[in-house]
PDB file of C-alpha atoms in Angstrom:
ATOM      1  CA  UNK K1069     225.032 -94.621 -34.556  1.00  0.00           C
ATOM      2  CA  UNK K1070     224.968 -92.122 -37.641  1.00  0.00           C
ATOM      3  CA  UNK K1071     228.443 -91.940 -37.533  1.00  0.00           C
ATOM      4  CA  UNK K1072     229.238 -95.186 -37.729  1.00  0.00           C
ATOM      5  CA  UNK K1073     226.557 -95.666 -40.714  1.00  0.00           C
ATOM      6  CA  UNK K1074     228.858 -93.118 -42.970  1.00  0.00           C
ATOM      7  CA  UNK K1075     231.842 -95.057 -42.196  1.00  0.00           C
ATOM      8  CA  UNK K1076     230.248 -98.356 -42.966  1.00  0.00           C
ATOM      9  CA  UNK K1077     228.754 -96.748 -45.959  1.00  0.00           C
ATOM     10  CA  UNK K1078     232.444 -95.604 -46.757  1.00  0.00           C
ATOM     11  CA  UNK K1079     233.898 -98.634 -46.174  1.00  0.00           C
ATOM     12  CA  UNK K1080     231.200-100.838 -48.426  1.00  0.00           C
ATOM     13  CA  UNK K1081     232.135 -98.452 -51.583  1.00  0.00           C
ATOM     14  CA  UNK K1082     235.551 -98.648 -51.285  1.00  0.00           C
ATOM     15  CA  UNK K1083     235.362-102.501 -50.794  1.00  0.00           C
ATOM     16  CA  UNK K1084     233.333-103.089 -53.990  1.00  0.00           C
ATOM     17  CA  UNK K1085     235.259-100.561 -56.226  1.00  0.00           C
ATOM     18  CA  UNK K1086     238.246-102.930 -55.515  1.00  0.00           C
ATOM     19  CA  UNK K1087     236.190-105.892 -56.228  1.00  0.00           C
ATOM     20  CA  UNK K1088     235.197-104.268 -59.380  1.00  0.00           C
ATOM     21  CA  UNK K1089     238.964-103.850 -60.001  1.00  0.00           C
ATOM     22  CA  UNK K1090     241.055-106.704 -59.009  1.00  0.00           C
ATOM     23  CA  UNK K1091     242.864-108.908 -61.557  1.00  0.00           C
ATOM     24  CA  UNK K1092     243.038-111.757 -59.384  1.00  0.00           C
ATOM     25  CA  UNK K1093     239.518-113.435 -58.764  1.00  0.00           C
ATOM     26  CA  UNK K1094     240.652-114.739 -55.164  1.00  0.00           C
ATOM     27  CA  UNK K1095     241.592-110.864 -53.924  1.00  0.00           C
ATOM     28  CA  UNK K1096     238.323-109.730 -55.359  1.00  0.00           C
ATOM     29  CA  UNK K1097     236.591-112.520 -53.451  1.00  0.00           C
ATOM     30  CA  UNK K1098     238.298-111.393 -50.569  1.00  0.00           C
ATOM     31  CA  UNK K1099     237.178-107.699 -50.809  1.00  0.00           C
ATOM     32  CA  UNK K1100     233.607-109.020 -51.608  1.00  0.00           C
ATOM     33  CA  UNK K1101     233.923-110.406 -47.856  1.00  0.00           C
ATOM     34  CA  UNK K1102     235.032-107.089 -46.261  1.00  0.00           C
ATOM     35  CA  UNK K1103     232.202-105.191 -48.893  1.00  0.00           C
ATOM     36  CA  UNK K1104     229.320-107.920 -47.526  1.00  0.00           C
ATOM     37  CA  UNK K1105     230.251-107.476 -43.950  1.00  0.00           C
ATOM     38  CA  UNK K1106     230.352-103.303 -44.344  1.00  0.00           C
ATOM     39  CA  UNK K1107     226.955-103.846 -45.814  1.00  0.00           C
ATOM     40  CA  UNK K1108     225.815-105.870 -42.376  1.00  0.00           C
ATOM     41  CA  UNK K1109     227.022-102.801 -40.315  1.00  0.00           C
ATOM     42  CA  UNK K1110     224.692-100.716 -42.059  1.00  0.00           C
ATOM     43  CA  UNK K1111     221.819-103.011 -41.713  1.00  0.00           C
ATOM     44  CA  UNK K1112     222.366-103.388 -37.821  1.00  0.00           C
ATOM     45  CA  UNK K1113     222.918 -99.453 -37.883  1.00  0.00           C
ATOM     46  CA  UNK K1114     219.250 -99.307 -39.654  1.00  0.00           C
ATOM     47  CA  UNK K1115     217.729-101.473 -36.858  1.00  0.00           C
ATOM     48  CA  UNK K1116     218.158-104.861 -38.505  1.00  0.00           C
ATOM     49  CA  UNK K1117     220.216-106.611 -36.289  1.00  0.00           C
ATOM     50  CA  UNK K1118     218.591-110.423 -37.838  1.00  0.00           C
ATOM     51  CA  UNK K1119     219.333-109.302 -40.969  1.00  0.00           C
ATOM     52  CA  UNK K1120     222.965-108.553 -40.502  1.00  0.00           C
ATOM     53  CA  UNK K1121     223.592-111.799 -38.788  1.00  0.00           C
ATOM     54  CA  UNK K1122     222.141-113.260 -42.355  1.00  0.00           C
ATOM     55  CA  UNK K1123     224.194-111.465 -44.260  1.00  0.00           C
ATOM     56  CA  UNK K1124     227.232-112.332 -42.915  1.00  0.00           C
ATOM     57  CA  UNK K1125     226.634-115.974 -42.318  1.00  0.00           C
ATOM     58  CA  UNK K1126     224.710-116.332 -46.065  1.00  0.00           C
ATOM     59  CA  UNK K1127     226.451-114.012 -48.401  1.00  0.00           C
ATOM     60  CA  UNK K1128     229.582-113.649 -46.483  1.00  0.00           C
ATOM     61  CA  UNK K1129     229.902-117.540 -45.453  1.00  0.00           C
ATOM     62  CA  UNK K1130     228.329-119.661 -48.117  1.00  0.00           C
ATOM     63  CA  UNK K1131     227.823-118.100 -51.115  1.00  0.00           C
ATOM     64  CA  UNK K1132     231.527-116.684 -51.371  1.00  0.00           C
ATOM     65  CA  UNK K1133     232.745-120.107 -50.216  1.00  0.00           C
ATOM     66  CA  UNK K1134     231.078-121.573 -52.769  1.00  0.00           C
ATOM     67  CA  UNK K1135     232.604-119.534 -55.400  1.00  0.00           C
ATOM     68  CA  UNK K1136     236.147-119.806 -53.897  1.00  0.00           C
ATOM     69  CA  UNK K1137     235.455-123.742 -54.096  1.00  0.00           C
ATOM     70  CA  UNK K1138     234.720-123.307 -57.620  1.00  0.00           C
ATOM     71  CA  UNK K1139     237.713-121.289 -58.665  1.00  0.00           C
ATOM     72  CA  UNK K1140     240.090-123.614 -57.141  1.00  0.00           C
ATOM     73  CA  UNK K1141     238.236-126.414 -59.155  1.00  0.00           C
ATOM     74  CA  UNK K1142     239.369-124.031 -62.171  1.00  0.00           C
ATOM     75  CA  UNK K1143     242.987-124.210 -61.511  1.00  0.00           C
ATOM     76  CA  UNK K1144     243.380-120.765 -61.995  1.00  0.00           C
ATOM     77  CA  UNK K1145     247.194-119.324 -62.952  1.00  0.00           C
ATOM     78  CA  UNK K1146     249.629-116.282 -63.310  1.00  0.00           C
ATOM     79  CA  UNK K1147     248.585-116.520 -66.774  1.00  0.00           C
ATOM     80  CA  UNK K1148     244.606-115.923 -66.293  1.00  0.00           C
ATOM     81  CA  UNK K1149     245.224-112.828 -64.056  1.00  0.00           C
ATOM     82  CA  UNK K1150     247.621-111.384 -66.801  1.00  0.00           C
ATOM     83  CA  UNK K1151     244.849-112.283 -69.608  1.00  0.00           C
ATOM     84  CA  UNK K1152     242.364-110.361 -67.076  1.00  0.00           C
ATOM     85  CA  UNK K1153     245.079-107.560 -67.020  1.00  0.00           C
ATOM     86  CA  UNK K1154     244.683-107.552 -71.034  1.00  0.00           C
ATOM     87  CA  UNK K1155     240.859-107.718 -70.895  1.00  0.00           C
ATOM     88  CA  UNK K1156     240.445-104.578 -68.702  1.00  0.00           C
ATOM     89  CA  UNK K1157     241.378-101.992 -70.979  1.00  0.00           C
ATOM     90  CA  UNK K1158     240.318 -98.241 -70.455  1.00  0.00           C
ATOM     91  CA  UNK K1159     238.514 -98.446 -73.728  1.00  0.00           C
ATOM     92  CA  UNK K1160     236.818-101.019 -72.331  1.00  0.00           C
ATOM     93  CA  UNK K1161     235.281 -99.312 -69.107  1.00  0.00           C
ATOM     94  CA  UNK K1162     235.324 -96.166 -69.605  1.00  0.00           C
ATOM     95  CA  UNK K1163     231.835 -95.821 -71.786  1.00  0.00           C
ATOM     96  CA  UNK K1164     229.926 -98.540 -69.491  1.00  0.00           C
ATOM     97  CA  UNK K1165     231.493 -96.295 -66.418  1.00  0.00           C
ATOM     98  CA  UNK K1166     230.321 -92.765 -67.680  1.00  0.00           C
ATOM     99  CA  UNK K1167     227.063 -93.996 -68.485  1.00  0.00           C
ATOM    100  CA  UNK K1168     226.342 -95.557 -65.530  1.00  0.00           C
ATOM    101  CA  UNK K1169     227.480 -92.584 -63.566  1.00  0.00           C
ATOM    102  CA  UNK K1170     224.999 -90.478 -65.462  1.00  0.00           C
ATOM    103  CA  UNK K1171     222.113 -93.081 -64.219  1.00  0.00           C
ATOM    104  CA  UNK K1172     223.281 -93.035 -60.891  1.00  0.00           C
ATOM    105  CA  UNK K1173     223.420 -88.675 -60.816  1.00  0.00           C
ATOM    106  CA  UNK K1174     219.956 -88.999 -62.045  1.00  0.00           C
ATOM    107  CA  UNK K1175     219.163 -91.108 -59.032  1.00  0.00           C
ATOM    108  CA  UNK K1176     220.581 -88.908 -56.851  1.00  0.00           C
ATOM    109  CA  UNK K1177     219.260 -85.920 -58.062  1.00  0.00           C
ATOM    110  CA  UNK K1178     215.646 -88.216 -57.418  1.00  0.00           C
ATOM    111  CA  UNK K1179     216.318 -88.892 -53.897  1.00  0.00           C
ATOM    112  CA  UNK K1180     218.273 -86.004 -52.658  1.00  0.00           C
ATOM    113  CA  UNK K1181     215.687 -83.242 -54.500  1.00  0.00           C
ATOM    114  CA  UNK K1182     212.605 -84.961 -52.826  1.00  0.00           C
ATOM    115  CA  UNK K1183     211.005 -82.722 -49.823  1.00  0.00           C
ATOM    116  CA  UNK K1184     212.223 -84.643 -47.008  1.00  0.00           C
ATOM    117  CA  UNK K1185     209.468 -85.928 -44.620  1.00  0.00           C
ATOM    118  CA  UNK K1186     208.919 -85.822 -41.019  1.00  0.00           C
ATOM    119  CA  UNK K1187     212.005 -86.861 -38.719  1.00  0.00           C
ATOM    120  CA  UNK K1188     211.295 -89.670 -36.710  1.00  0.00           C
ATOM    121  CA  UNK K1189     213.703 -91.666 -34.067  1.00  0.00           C
ATOM    122  CA  UNK K1190     214.866 -94.945 -35.429  1.00  0.00           C
ATOM    123  CA  UNK K1191     212.991 -98.175 -34.137  1.00  0.00           C
ATOM    124  CA  UNK K1192     214.775-101.392 -34.237  1.00  0.00           C
ATOM    125  CA  UNK K1193     212.751-104.326 -35.872  1.00  0.00           C
ATOM    126  CA  UNK K1194     213.718-107.083 -34.356  1.00  0.00           C
ATOM    127  CA  UNK K1195     214.150-110.754 -35.416  1.00  0.00           C
ATOM    128  CA  UNK K1196     210.271-111.852 -33.649  1.00  0.00           C
ATOM    129  CA  UNK K1197     208.321-109.166 -35.502  1.00  0.00           C
ATOM    130  CA  UNK K1198     209.722-110.330 -38.617  1.00  0.00           C
ATOM    131  CA  UNK K1199     209.312-114.075 -37.826  1.00  0.00           C
ATOM    132  CA  UNK K1200     205.606-113.001 -36.858  1.00  0.00           C
ATOM    133  CA  UNK K1201     204.991-111.918 -40.143  1.00  0.00           C
ATOM    134  CA  UNK K1202     207.353-114.429 -41.973  1.00  0.00           C
ATOM    135  CA  UNK K1203     205.086-117.365 -40.406  1.00  0.00           C
ATOM    136  CA  UNK K1204     202.232-115.530 -40.674  1.00  0.00           C
ATOM    137  CA  UNK K1205     200.965-113.381 -44.015  1.00  0.00           C
ATOM    138  CA  UNK K1206     204.046-114.523 -46.176  1.00  0.00           C
ATOM    139  CA  UNK K1207     203.785-118.509 -45.657  1.00  0.00           C
ATOM    140  CA  UNK K1208     203.360-119.013 -48.927  1.00  0.00           C
ATOM    141  CA  UNK K1209     206.395-117.157 -50.192  1.00  0.00           C
ATOM    142  CA  UNK K1210     208.258-119.299 -47.548  1.00  0.00           C
ATOM    143  CA  UNK K1211     207.036-122.132 -48.918  1.00  0.00           C
ATOM    144  CA  UNK K1212     207.838-121.165 -52.572  1.00  0.00           C
ATOM    145  CA  UNK K1213     211.160-120.205 -51.224  1.00  0.00           C
ATOM    146  CA  UNK K1214     211.548-123.854 -50.415  1.00  0.00           C
ATOM    147  CA  UNK K1215     210.495-125.014 -53.970  1.00  0.00           C
ATOM    148  CA  UNK K1216     212.775-122.597 -55.514  1.00  0.00           C
ATOM    149  CA  UNK K1217     215.806-123.985 -53.386  1.00  0.00           C
ATOM    150  CA  UNK K1218     214.806-127.542 -54.351  1.00  0.00           C
ATOM    151  CA  UNK K1219     214.931-126.187 -57.980  1.00  0.00           C
ATOM    152  CA  UNK K1220     217.953-124.791 -57.500  1.00  0.00           C
ATOM    153  CA  UNK K1221     219.812-128.084 -55.722  1.00  0.00           C
ATOM    154  CA  UNK K1222     217.941-130.469 -58.750  1.00  0.00           C
ATOM    155  CA  UNK K1223     219.027-128.184 -61.602  1.00  0.00           C
ATOM    156  CA  UNK K1224     222.824-127.518 -59.937  1.00  0.00           C
ATOM    157  CA  UNK K1225     223.035-131.295 -59.548  1.00  0.00           C
ATOM    158  CA  UNK K1226     221.931-131.599 -63.226  1.00  0.00           C
ATOM    159  CA  UNK K1227     224.310-128.993 -64.619  1.00  0.00           C
ATOM    160  CA  UNK K1228     227.316-129.957 -62.994  1.00  0.00           C
ATOM    161  CA  UNK K1229     227.064-133.421 -63.546  1.00  0.00           C
ATOM    162  CA  UNK K1230     230.400-134.692 -65.747  1.00  0.00           C
ATOM    163  CA  UNK K1231     228.753-136.624 -68.520  1.00  0.00           C
ATOM    164  CA  UNK K1232     230.576-139.996 -69.093  1.00  0.00           C
ATOM    165  CA  UNK K1233     232.362-139.934 -72.314  1.00  0.00           C
ATOM    166  CA  UNK K1234     231.462-142.834 -74.958  1.00  0.00           C
ATOM    167  CA  UNK K1235     235.403-143.674 -76.564  1.00  0.00           C
ATOM    168  CA  UNK K1236     236.206-147.021 -77.777  1.00  0.00           C
ATOM    169  CA  UNK K1237     239.273-148.415 -76.052  1.00  0.00           C
ATOM    170  CA  UNK K1238     241.320-148.697 -79.610  1.00  0.00           C
ATOM    171  CA  UNK K1239     240.612-144.968 -79.713  1.00  0.00           C
ATOM    172  CA  UNK K1240     241.276-144.444 -76.065  1.00  0.00           C
ATOM    173  CA  UNK K1241     244.964-146.392 -76.857  1.00  0.00           C
ATOM    174  CA  UNK K1242     245.556-144.009 -79.812  1.00  0.00           C
ATOM    175  CA  UNK K1243     244.730-140.608 -78.104  1.00  0.00           C
ATOM    176  CA  UNK K1244     246.966-141.900 -75.505  1.00  0.00           C
ATOM    177  CA  UNK K1245     249.878-143.084 -77.475  1.00  0.00           C
ATOM    178  CA  UNK K1246     249.316-139.443 -79.506  1.00  0.00           C
TER     179      UNK K1246
ATOM    180  CA  UNK T  96     218.089 -92.043 -37.346  1.00  0.00           C
ATOM    181  CA  UNK T  97     217.265 -88.626 -39.340  1.00  0.00           C
ATOM    182  CA  UNK T  98     215.372 -88.771 -42.523  1.00  0.00           C
ATOM    183  CA  UNK T  99     218.790 -87.293 -44.014  1.00  0.00           C
ATOM    184  CA  UNK T 100     220.471 -90.767 -43.525  1.00  0.00           C
ATOM    185  CA  UNK T 101     217.587 -92.824 -44.934  1.00  0.00           C
ATOM    186  CA  UNK T 102     218.521 -90.800 -47.930  1.00  0.00           C
ATOM    187  CA  UNK T 103     222.121 -91.462 -47.892  1.00  0.00           C
ATOM    188  CA  UNK T 104     221.261 -95.103 -47.083  1.00  0.00           C
ATOM    189  CA  UNK T 105     219.004 -95.320 -50.434  1.00  0.00           C
ATOM    190  CA  UNK T 106     222.195 -93.415 -52.480  1.00  0.00           C
ATOM    191  CA  UNK T 107     224.464 -96.175 -50.858  1.00  0.00           C
ATOM    192  CA  UNK T 108     222.197 -98.637 -52.211  1.00  0.00           C
ATOM    193  CA  UNK T 109     222.226 -96.800 -55.797  1.00  0.00           C
ATOM    194  CA  UNK T 110     225.816 -96.758 -55.775  1.00  0.00           C
ATOM    195  CA  UNK T 111     226.714-100.106 -55.104  1.00  0.00           C
ATOM    196  CA  UNK T 112     224.091-101.070 -57.344  1.00  0.00           C
ATOM    197  CA  UNK T 113     225.653 -98.892 -60.394  1.00  0.00           C
ATOM    198  CA  UNK T 114     229.308-100.505 -59.320  1.00  0.00           C
ATOM    199  CA  UNK T 115     227.792-104.398 -59.874  1.00  0.00           C
ATOM    200  CA  UNK T 116     225.995-103.276 -62.731  1.00  0.00           C
ATOM    201  CA  UNK T 117     229.740-101.253 -64.055  1.00  0.00           C
ATOM    202  CA  UNK T 118     231.061-104.558 -63.332  1.00  0.00           C
ATOM    203  CA  UNK T 119     228.411-106.714 -65.377  1.00  0.00           C
ATOM    204  CA  UNK T 120     229.170-104.455 -68.217  1.00  0.00           C
ATOM    205  CA  UNK T 121     232.830-104.109 -68.329  1.00  0.00           C
ATOM    206  CA  UNK T 122     233.700-107.974 -67.145  1.00  0.00           C
ATOM    207  CA  UNK T 123     234.789-110.529 -69.814  1.00  0.00           C
ATOM    208  CA  UNK T 124     235.144-113.193 -66.987  1.00  0.00           C
ATOM    209  CA  UNK T 125     232.304-115.101 -66.538  1.00  0.00           C
ATOM    210  CA  UNK T 126     232.982-115.688 -62.865  1.00  0.00           C
ATOM    211  CA  UNK T 127     233.231-111.515 -62.008  1.00  0.00           C
ATOM    212  CA  UNK T 128     230.212-111.261 -64.049  1.00  0.00           C
ATOM    213  CA  UNK T 129     228.420-113.396 -61.504  1.00  0.00           C
ATOM    214  CA  UNK T 130     230.062-111.840 -58.667  1.00  0.00           C
ATOM    215  CA  UNK T 131     228.782-108.577 -59.991  1.00  0.00           C
ATOM    216  CA  UNK T 132     225.041-109.865 -60.159  1.00  0.00           C
ATOM    217  CA  UNK T 133     225.667-110.928 -56.303  1.00  0.00           C
ATOM    218  CA  UNK T 134     226.445-106.983 -55.430  1.00  0.00           C
ATOM    219  CA  UNK T 135     223.447-105.925 -57.651  1.00  0.00           C
ATOM    220  CA  UNK T 136     220.900-108.128 -55.571  1.00  0.00           C
ATOM    221  CA  UNK T 137     222.935-107.148 -52.379  1.00  0.00           C
ATOM    222  CA  UNK T 138     222.448-103.358 -53.047  1.00  0.00           C
ATOM    223  CA  UNK T 139     218.294-104.099 -53.887  1.00  0.00           C
ATOM    224  CA  UNK T 140     218.106-105.827 -50.818  1.00  0.00           C
ATOM    225  CA  UNK T 141     219.897-102.976 -49.037  1.00  0.00           C
ATOM    226  CA  UNK T 142     216.672-100.390 -50.241  1.00  0.00           C
ATOM    227  CA  UNK T 143     214.587-102.920 -49.285  1.00  0.00           C
ATOM    228  CA  UNK T 144     215.894-103.102 -46.062  1.00  0.00           C
ATOM    229  CA  UNK T 145     216.011 -99.078 -45.685  1.00  0.00           C
ATOM    230  CA  UNK T 146     212.438 -98.910 -46.821  1.00  0.00           C
ATOM    231  CA  UNK T 147     211.378-101.521 -44.036  1.00  0.00           C
ATOM    232  CA  UNK T 148     213.129 -99.174 -41.476  1.00  0.00           C
ATOM    233  CA  UNK T 149     211.326 -96.090 -42.512  1.00  0.00           C
ATOM    234  CA  UNK T 150     207.733 -97.457 -42.330  1.00  0.00           C
ATOM    235  CA  UNK T 151     208.889 -99.770 -39.216  1.00  0.00           C
ATOM    236  CA  UNK T 152     207.427-102.676 -40.728  1.00  0.00           C
ATOM    237  CA  UNK T 153     208.918-106.174 -40.986  1.00  0.00           C
ATOM    238  CA  UNK T 154     207.945-106.623 -44.442  1.00  0.00           C
ATOM    239  CA  UNK T 155     211.219-105.406 -46.340  1.00  0.00           C
ATOM    240  CA  UNK T 156     213.405-107.462 -44.046  1.00  0.00           C
ATOM    241  CA  UNK T 157     211.226-110.322 -45.477  1.00  0.00           C
ATOM    242  CA  UNK T 158     211.744-109.457 -48.718  1.00  0.00           C
ATOM    243  CA  UNK T 159     215.633-109.396 -48.435  1.00  0.00           C
ATOM    244  CA  UNK T 160     215.283-112.923 -46.823  1.00  0.00           C
ATOM    245  CA  UNK T 161     213.602-113.906 -49.871  1.00  0.00           C
ATOM    246  CA  UNK T 162     216.243-112.298 -52.224  1.00  0.00           C
ATOM    247  CA  UNK T 163     218.847-113.982 -50.093  1.00  0.00           C
ATOM    248  CA  UNK T 164     217.316-117.213 -50.876  1.00  0.00           C
ATOM    249  CA  UNK T 165     217.040-116.695 -54.511  1.00  0.00           C
ATOM    250  CA  UNK T 166     220.902-115.361 -54.501  1.00  0.00           C
ATOM    251  CA  UNK T 167     221.707-118.558 -53.021  1.00  0.00           C
ATOM    252  CA  UNK T 168     219.745-120.742 -55.913  1.00  0.00           C
ATOM    253  CA  UNK T 169     220.962-118.379 -58.414  1.00  0.00           C
ATOM    254  CA  UNK T 170     224.717-118.610 -57.323  1.00  0.00           C
ATOM    255  CA  UNK T 171     224.573-122.698 -57.117  1.00  0.00           C
ATOM    256  CA  UNK T 172     222.740-123.154 -60.735  1.00  0.00           C
ATOM    257  CA  UNK T 173     225.118-120.032 -62.031  1.00  0.00           C
ATOM    258  CA  UNK T 174     228.495-121.808 -60.863  1.00  0.00           C
ATOM    259  CA  UNK T 175     227.291-125.129 -62.278  1.00  0.00           C
ATOM    260  CA  UNK T 176     226.802-123.603 -65.677  1.00  0.00           C
ATOM    261  CA  UNK T 177     230.292-121.849 -65.250  1.00  0.00           C
ATOM    262  CA  UNK T 178     231.429-125.696 -64.706  1.00  0.00           C
ATOM    263  CA  UNK T 179     229.729-126.631 -67.770  1.00  0.00           C
ATOM    264  CA  UNK T 180     231.172-123.793 -69.879  1.00  0.00           C
ATOM    265  CA  UNK T 181     234.969-124.306 -68.404  1.00  0.00           C
ATOM    266  CA  UNK T 182     234.659-128.133 -69.325  1.00  0.00           C
ATOM    267  CA  UNK T 183     233.584-127.753 -72.748  1.00  0.00           C
ATOM    268  CA  UNK T 184     235.325-124.449 -73.755  1.00  0.00           C
ATOM    269  CA  UNK T 185     238.187-124.456 -71.866  1.00  0.00           C
ATOM    270  CA  UNK T 186     237.925-120.743 -70.968  1.00  0.00           C
ATOM    271  CA  UNK T 187     236.050-118.318 -68.757  1.00  0.00           C
ATOM    272  CA  UNK T 188     235.730-115.877 -71.513  1.00  0.00           C
ATOM    273  CA  UNK T 189     232.080-115.203 -71.743  1.00  0.00           C
ATOM    274  CA  UNK T 190     232.445-114.246 -75.443  1.00  0.00           C
ATOM    275  CA  UNK T 191     233.659-117.745 -76.471  1.00  0.00           C
ATOM    276  CA  UNK T 192     229.802-118.655 -75.099  1.00  0.00           C
ATOM    277  CA  UNK T 193     228.055-117.273 -78.131  1.00  0.00           C
ATOM    278  CA  UNK T 194     227.310-120.449 -79.770  1.00  0.00           C
ATOM    279  CA  UNK T 195     225.421-122.886 -77.688  1.00  0.00           C
ATOM    280  CA  UNK T 196     226.434-126.188 -79.482  1.00  0.00           C
ATOM    281  CA  UNK T 197     224.440-128.051 -76.320  1.00  0.00           C
TER     282      UNK T 197
END
């Protein structure tokens, strides 16, 4: 279990690095699916099997497919990949990467420098416990999630709607001729 | 699982969050920025799961479910916004969207 965790963690980090360095969006999304699956394996080794299933179903299934559909609607061509390559110059990414690495180093120092607490065996928290807590003390949160999803649907419909252009038909003919 | 691997799991969450942060900072393509926000949300959920496992309580996993719901709503609204920006400006460059002309 220990070795599984470390292998899955390495796969997750490597595939996420591949996501953020790709020029082609579809390639990045495929690596993103690999990254989410590796994180699902990490969840499984941490004793959260239900969350591993949810991670694959919702993140790798629903969200990535939604992004792929939008990319298909945008008609990306080879020029866009070239332009992406121009945008991602070393002078652009060196500064933020260094500063973020400093922050990560501080975080690692705090995490690894803390005095370790007592060692315990891993106990899995299964779906039954999660469901009992979810529909017991957290019932209000579930209802708020429902409201949030409803607002998301309405907002996405409102924002994604194409506005009909009101053009006079003479103007339309002229623009078609030009 | 020993506590050393708990710290390793928290460190993994930190590394994934940092990768998402770097990507948000260096990318100019707006879809890549949305993907990076997903990576960061996923890393935050991983930290919650680790905490839930450490104290053998279901609260961490419940918080992950809430984060999952929020990510789903956020990505649908974000993609609708990206479609509108692309139709108005004909580009995915986030620098081009610095004027909200409506």
